[in-house]
Amino acid sequence: MHPTMQKVARLAELAEDRGTRVKIGDTPIMLVREGDTVHAYTADCPHAGAPLEKGGICNGRIVCPWHKGTFEISDGSLVEPPALQGLTRYASLVDEGDVYVSPEPDESPPARPAADASTMFIAGAGAAGAAACAALREAGFNGRIVLAGTDAKIPYDRTALSKFVVAGDMPPDDVPPLLDPAFFSEQRIERIESQAVRLDAAKKQAELADGTIIDYEAALVCTGGIPKPMDVPRAPDARVLFLRNRDDAGAIVEALENSKAVIVGASFIGLEVASCLRKRKIDTVVVAPGKIPFATQFGERIGAMFKRLHEANGVSFRMGRNISAIERDAVILDDGERIAADVVIAGTGVKPATSFITGIPIADDGGIDVDARLCAAPGLYAAGDVARFPLPRSQTRLRIEHWRVAQQHARVAAYNMAGKRVEYEGVPYFWTYHFEKRFDYLGHVSDPDEVVIDGDLDAQKFIAYLMKDGEVGAVVACEREDATARLAEGMRATLTLDAARNLANG
Ligand SMILES: Cc1cc2nc3c(=O)[nH]c(=O)nc-3n(C[C@H](O)[C@H](O)[C@H](O)COP(=O)(O)OP(=O)(O)OC[C@H]3O[C@@H](n4cnc5c(N)ncnc54)[C@H](O)[C@@H]3O)c2cc1C
Ligand code: FES
């Protein structure tokens, strides 16, 4: 045994179905038991610091409670984002029933891949772009990587904008970066802050707005979406704002002082913004065409709970209504109602930013059709909000606008670009945040046949199974982080209601 190793626990005290947090000095360590072996890793998730022992253990993997970043138990390597790196590992051993862990991380140098003269081009420096940079190196690609993006010197966490920035809890410049700025220089990633204005799939060539021409072996298009404009008459001095990037969030924060706001669209982003505005005591009205928010995704009972939660916190709704005009200080609805508004925030969806691409067909919705390897054409891949991809076990393609899905795509695409053969086998996941409550959504289903709810919906402490054709198509939950962590792995297989409940209940 190494002389500096310290005794941290008794083997008999460690459960196998969850991690156990211990400390060596100030360092938090998570112990994970597999039979008579114990693995020791950093206990705080490398993504945003969640306590990993509160997550799940499933399929030989550790799943983070907050955003379901996933790691192999055997070596801590990364399996699923939004973490973009594996867990720091500490040497450990069991001796006469006592568990010993080294206080120093195990830092064996990574294998040095062979030199490579090829160029990988990534258009879009957002969720997928950052994940692709990390995954290309992780997959052993050692050549040139060019990352072109219009929006950021360093890719940042867009999801914080509608949760913390608009609420005034986080200045726009403090939004966390997705990768340590040093990563880009250490890993020789060429970042160019310029828009891709042309990508010729047949010639394998891209051109940037600053005139740079890039000839590539493989390219990844992950340019996300552009907010859809609102097609209604509006006064020239009406303030209509969108929320897609850090500048937009800053503009909303500035415009909102002592204002009345109307949010158009009861989308996740629209209602997250409503939650932020009420935190700032701003009069907030949501106008949307449907009957109940999120009814298509979650079913009517859960959608109605979201509406009640918002109403209890002072948000007014005009459901079943459209905007017919926007004046300087009001919006006019299609039934003639006039609602005072200094600021209108449009949460009316996005269109994929793909107009610069030639040589492949672009779908009617602006998306790019890809196969399970995220490949659109020889040497061309697409990921994230632009990609129309097949879910496992499904014949049809769809676009899913979720952060973790964009990064899952990017990892699959990057491995294929680096010469491996991997397919998308992930479970879609997103989280949304309203009035200090985080809701998890796993899987994908629209218009569920039945919604089975365990727990107390109105106390926002529940897990709901969205059933389709006798199977669990999706799960929505609040304050059941360990259950959704296990299901994030378990739902890779088809689950009956009983099987899903067993997994959720540990
Ligand atoms: C405010 C907000 C909050 C959100 N919250 C959540 C959440 O809580 N959970 C969740 O799952 N999802 C959330 N989403 C959705 C999630 O952010 C997206 O699904 C995800 O960012 C998609 O990743 P992407 O890489 O495809 O695109 P993006 O992250 O949008 O990145 C695309 C990048 O490409 C750039 N670009 C566009 N055109 C070009 C071009 N021609 N050349 C170069 N660069 C270009 C864009 O400026 C952008 O920086 C949120 C979205 C927003 C806007
Ligand atoms: S904190 Fe672990 S995945 Fe986000």
PDB file of N, CA and C in Angstrom, residues 166 227-228 230 234 238-244 247-256 259 261-264 269 273 326 342-348:
ATOM      1  N   VAL A 166     -31.810  36.751 -16.808  1.00  0.00           N
ATOM      2  CA  VAL A 166     -32.991  37.616 -16.926  1.00  0.00           C
ATOM      3  C   VAL A 166     -33.575  37.915 -15.537  1.00  0.00           C
ATOM      4  N   PRO A 227     -34.273  32.859 -33.967  1.00  0.00           N
ATOM      5  CA  PRO A 227     -35.665  33.083 -33.553  1.00  0.00           C
ATOM      6  C   PRO A 227     -36.562  33.443 -34.735  1.00  0.00           C
ATOM      7  N   LYS A 228     -37.769  32.839 -34.754  1.00  0.00           N
ATOM      8  CA  LYS A 228     -38.711  33.143 -35.839  1.00  0.00           C
ATOM      9  C   LYS A 228     -39.302  34.526 -35.595  1.00  0.00           C
ATOM     10  N   MET A 230     -42.002  37.616 -35.522  1.00  0.00           N
ATOM     11  CA  MET A 230     -43.458  37.625 -35.333  1.00  0.00           C
ATOM     12  C   MET A 230     -44.080  38.389 -36.484  1.00  0.00           C
ATOM     13  N   ARG A 234     -46.562  46.187 -36.283  1.00  0.00           N
ATOM     14  CA  ARG A 234     -46.075  46.747 -35.029  1.00  0.00           C
ATOM     15  C   ARG A 234     -45.593  48.180 -35.215  1.00  0.00           C
ATOM     16  N   ALA A 238     -41.999  50.149 -31.034  1.00  0.00           N
ATOM     17  CA  ALA A 238     -42.361  49.071 -30.087  1.00  0.00           C
ATOM     18  C   ALA A 238     -41.095  48.282 -29.751  1.00  0.00           C
ATOM     19  N   ARG A 239     -41.001  47.878 -28.470  1.00  0.00           N
ATOM     20  CA  ARG A 239     -39.803  47.104 -28.078  1.00  0.00           C
ATOM     21  C   ARG A 239     -40.135  45.615 -28.076  1.00  0.00           C
ATOM     22  N   VAL A 240     -39.680  44.915 -29.113  1.00  0.00           N
ATOM     23  CA  VAL A 240     -39.910  43.472 -29.228  1.00  0.00           C
ATOM     24  C   VAL A 240     -38.548  42.787 -29.142  1.00  0.00           C
ATOM     25  N   LEU A 241     -38.386  41.937 -28.138  1.00  0.00           N
ATOM     26  CA  LEU A 241     -37.081  41.329 -27.890  1.00  0.00           C
ATOM     27  C   LEU A 241     -37.174  39.807 -27.980  1.00  0.00           C
ATOM     28  N   PHE A 242     -36.040  39.189 -28.335  1.00  0.00           N
ATOM     29  CA  PHE A 242     -35.926  37.728 -28.404  1.00  0.00           C
ATOM     30  C   PHE A 242     -34.875  37.299 -27.394  1.00  0.00           C
ATOM     31  N   LEU A 243     -34.843  36.016 -27.077  1.00  0.00           N
ATOM     32  CA  LEU A 243     -33.814  35.541 -26.154  1.00  0.00           C
ATOM     33  C   LEU A 243     -33.144  34.317 -26.751  1.00  0.00           C
ATOM     34  N   ARG A 244     -31.971  34.533 -27.310  1.00  0.00           N
ATOM     35  CA  ARG A 244     -31.206  33.412 -27.839  1.00  0.00           C
ATOM     36  C   ARG A 244     -29.768  33.459 -27.321  1.00  0.00           C
ATOM     37  N   ASP A 247     -26.195  38.641 -25.503  1.00  0.00           N
ATOM     38  CA  ASP A 247     -26.554  40.043 -25.779  1.00  0.00           C
ATOM     39  C   ASP A 247     -28.060  40.244 -25.652  1.00  0.00           C
ATOM     40  N   ASP A 248     -28.831  39.266 -26.153  1.00  0.00           N
ATOM     41  CA  ASP A 248     -30.295  39.369 -26.034  1.00  0.00           C
ATOM     42  C   ASP A 248     -30.691  39.449 -24.560  1.00  0.00           C
ATOM     43  N   ALA A 249     -30.054  38.599 -23.734  1.00  0.00           N
ATOM     44  CA  ALA A 249     -30.414  38.564 -22.304  1.00  0.00           C
ATOM     45  C   ALA A 249     -30.081  39.908 -21.660  1.00  0.00           C
ATOM     46  N   GLY A 250     -28.918  40.465 -22.027  1.00  0.00           N
ATOM     47  CA  GLY A 250     -28.530  41.773 -21.493  1.00  0.00           C
ATOM     48  C   GLY A 250     -29.542  42.841 -21.900  1.00  0.00           C
ATOM     49  N   ALA A 251     -30.001  42.781 -23.161  1.00  0.00           N
ATOM     50  CA  ALA A 251     -30.961  43.784 -23.660  1.00  0.00           C
ATOM     51  C   ALA A 251     -32.285  43.664 -22.905  1.00  0.00           C
ATOM     52  N   ILE A 252     -32.705  42.443 -22.601  1.00  0.00           N
ATOM     53  CA  ILE A 252     -33.970  42.252 -21.859  1.00  0.00           C
ATOM     54  C   ILE A 252     -33.829  42.838 -20.457  1.00  0.00           C
ATOM     55  N   VAL A 253     -32.719  42.518 -19.799  1.00  0.00           N
ATOM     56  CA  VAL A 253     -32.512  43.019 -18.433  1.00  0.00           C
ATOM     57  C   VAL A 253     -32.574  44.551 -18.435  1.00  0.00           C
ATOM     58  N   GLU A 254     -31.933  45.166 -19.420  1.00  0.00           N
ATOM     59  CA  GLU A 254     -31.895  46.633 -19.493  1.00  0.00           C
ATOM     60  C   GLU A 254     -33.282  47.223 -19.747  1.00  0.00           C
ATOM     61  N   ALA A 255     -34.049  46.554 -20.624  1.00  0.00           N
ATOM     62  CA  ALA A 255     -35.350  47.103 -21.029  1.00  0.00           C
ATOM     63  C   ALA A 255     -36.402  46.979 -19.941  1.00  0.00           C
ATOM     64  N   LEU A 256     -36.153  46.121 -18.946  1.00  0.00           N
ATOM     65  CA  LEU A 256     -37.247  45.763 -18.059  1.00  0.00           C
ATOM     66  C   LEU A 256     -37.454  46.653 -16.852  1.00  0.00           C
ATOM     67  N   SER A 259     -41.052  48.046 -15.870  1.00  0.00           N
ATOM     68  CA  SER A 259     -41.858  47.834 -17.082  1.00  0.00           C
ATOM     69  C   SER A 259     -43.010  46.891 -16.831  1.00  0.00           C
ATOM     70  N   ALA A 261     -44.577  43.643 -18.984  1.00  0.00           N
ATOM     71  CA  ALA A 261     -44.101  42.791 -20.075  1.00  0.00           C
ATOM     72  C   ALA A 261     -45.192  41.842 -20.547  1.00  0.00           C
ATOM     73  N   VAL A 262     -45.202  41.614 -21.856  1.00  0.00           N
ATOM     74  CA  VAL A 262     -46.017  40.541 -22.427  1.00  0.00           C
ATOM     75  C   VAL A 262     -45.064  39.537 -23.061  1.00  0.00           C
ATOM     76  N   ILE A 263     -45.262  38.265 -22.728  1.00  0.00           N
ATOM     77  CA  ILE A 263     -44.463  37.199 -23.329  1.00  0.00           C
ATOM     78  C   ILE A 263     -45.341  36.491 -24.341  1.00  0.00           C
ATOM     79  N   VAL A 264     -44.846  36.367 -25.562  1.00  0.00           N
ATOM     80  CA  VAL A 264     -45.638  35.718 -26.596  1.00  0.00           C
ATOM     81  C   VAL A 264     -45.143  34.286 -26.742  1.00  0.00           C
ATOM     82  N   ILE A 269     -38.891  28.327 -22.751  1.00  0.00           N
ATOM     83  CA  ILE A 269     -38.113  29.551 -22.543  1.00  0.00           C
ATOM     84  C   ILE A 269     -39.053  30.682 -22.144  1.00  0.00           C
ATOM     85  N   VAL A 273     -38.756  32.653 -18.624  1.00  0.00           N
ATOM     86  CA  VAL A 273     -38.608  34.110 -18.563  1.00  0.00           C
ATOM     87  C   VAL A 273     -39.695  34.708 -17.660  1.00  0.00           C
ATOM     88  N   ILE A 326     -48.859  45.153 -32.334  1.00  0.00           N
ATOM     89  CA  ILE A 326     -48.043  45.601 -31.205  1.00  0.00           C
ATOM     90  C   ILE A 326     -47.877  47.119 -31.308  1.00  0.00           C
ATOM     91  N   ASP A 342     -44.728  47.552 -22.022  1.00  0.00           N
ATOM     92  CA  ASP A 342     -43.597  48.358 -22.503  1.00  0.00           C
ATOM     93  C   ASP A 342     -42.639  47.493 -23.309  1.00  0.00           C
ATOM     94  N   VAL A 343     -42.638  46.189 -22.955  1.00  0.00           N
ATOM     95  CA  VAL A 343     -41.707  45.268 -23.609  1.00  0.00           C
ATOM     96  C   VAL A 343     -42.469  44.006 -24.006  1.00  0.00           C
ATOM     97  N   VAL A 344     -42.205  43.541 -25.227  1.00  0.00           N
ATOM     98  CA  VAL A 344     -42.781  42.274 -25.682  1.00  0.00           C
ATOM     99  C   VAL A 344     -41.617  41.309 -25.884  1.00  0.00           C
ATOM    100  N   ILE A 345     -41.721  40.147 -25.246  1.00  0.00           N
ATOM    101  CA  ILE A 345     -40.655  39.155 -25.408  1.00  0.00           C
ATOM    102  C   ILE A 345     -41.233  37.987 -26.190  1.00  0.00           C
ATOM    103  N   ALA A 346     -40.603  37.700 -27.314  1.00  0.00           N
ATOM    104  CA  ALA A 346     -41.151  36.677 -28.205  1.00  0.00           C
ATOM    105  C   ALA A 346     -40.482  35.339 -27.936  1.00  0.00           C
ATOM    106  N   GLY A 347     -41.274  34.363 -27.510  1.00  0.00           N
ATOM    107  CA  GLY A 347     -40.771  32.992 -27.330  1.00  0.00           C
ATOM    108  C   GLY A 347     -41.473  32.105 -28.326  1.00  0.00           C
ATOM    109  N   THR A 348     -41.318  32.440 -29.587  1.00  0.00           N
ATOM    110  CA  THR A 348     -42.147  31.820 -30.624  1.00  0.00           C
ATOM    111  C   THR A 348     -41.378  30.801 -31.462  1.00  0.00           C
TER     112      THR A 348
END
